[in-house]
C-alpha positions in Angstrom: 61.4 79.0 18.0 57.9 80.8 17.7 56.7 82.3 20.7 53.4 80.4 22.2 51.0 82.3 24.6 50.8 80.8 28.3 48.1 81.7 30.8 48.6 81.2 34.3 46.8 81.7 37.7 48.6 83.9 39.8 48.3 85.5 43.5 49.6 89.0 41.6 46.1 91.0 42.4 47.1 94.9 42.3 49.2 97.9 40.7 51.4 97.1 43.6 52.2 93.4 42.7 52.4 94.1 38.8 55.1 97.0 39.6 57.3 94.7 41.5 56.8 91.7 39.3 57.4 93.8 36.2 61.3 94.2 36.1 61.7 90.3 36.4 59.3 89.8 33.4 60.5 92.7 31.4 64.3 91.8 31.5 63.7 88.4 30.6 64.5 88.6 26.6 62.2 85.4 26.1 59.2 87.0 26.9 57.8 89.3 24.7 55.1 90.8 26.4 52.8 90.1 29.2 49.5 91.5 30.8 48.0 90.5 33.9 44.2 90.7 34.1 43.3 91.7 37.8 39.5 92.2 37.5 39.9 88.2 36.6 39.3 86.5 40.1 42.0 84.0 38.8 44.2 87.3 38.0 45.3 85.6 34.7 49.0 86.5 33.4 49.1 85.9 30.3 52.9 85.8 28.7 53.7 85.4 24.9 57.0 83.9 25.0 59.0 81.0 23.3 60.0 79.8 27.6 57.9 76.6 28.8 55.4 77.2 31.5 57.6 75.9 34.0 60.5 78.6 33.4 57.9 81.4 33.8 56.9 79.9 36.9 60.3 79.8 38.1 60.5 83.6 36.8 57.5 84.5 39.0 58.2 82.7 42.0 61.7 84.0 42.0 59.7 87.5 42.1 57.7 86.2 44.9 54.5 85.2 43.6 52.7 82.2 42.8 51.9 80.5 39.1 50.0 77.7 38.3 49.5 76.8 34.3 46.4 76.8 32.7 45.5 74.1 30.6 
């Protein structure tokens, strides 16, 4: 399966939130990498990954954030 690239809103705005969102993204072997843009007022995650947009939301939320899809 080729991996897509997904951009989501997110409520992840600083260092602080990237460091503790990080391991959850990291270990997930789907995901190959992953940036959040926090000069972005949306602070856009972007994640190349072969998961639907749903599992990375589950991913984030599980990390205690919020994701919404972009279209």
């Amino acid at each position: 399966m080729e991996d897509i690239k997904i951009l989501f809103k997110t409520n992840i705005n600083c260092g602080g939130c990237i460091s503790s969102i990080k391991p959850h993204l990291d270990n997930t072997s789907a995901i190959q990498e992953w940036s959040v843009d926090t000069n972005n007022k949306d602070k856009i995650l972007s994640v190349s990954t072969t998961l639907t947009a749903e599992q990375v939301i589950a991913i984030v939320n599980k990390a205690g954030y919020k994701a919404e899809a972009l279209s």
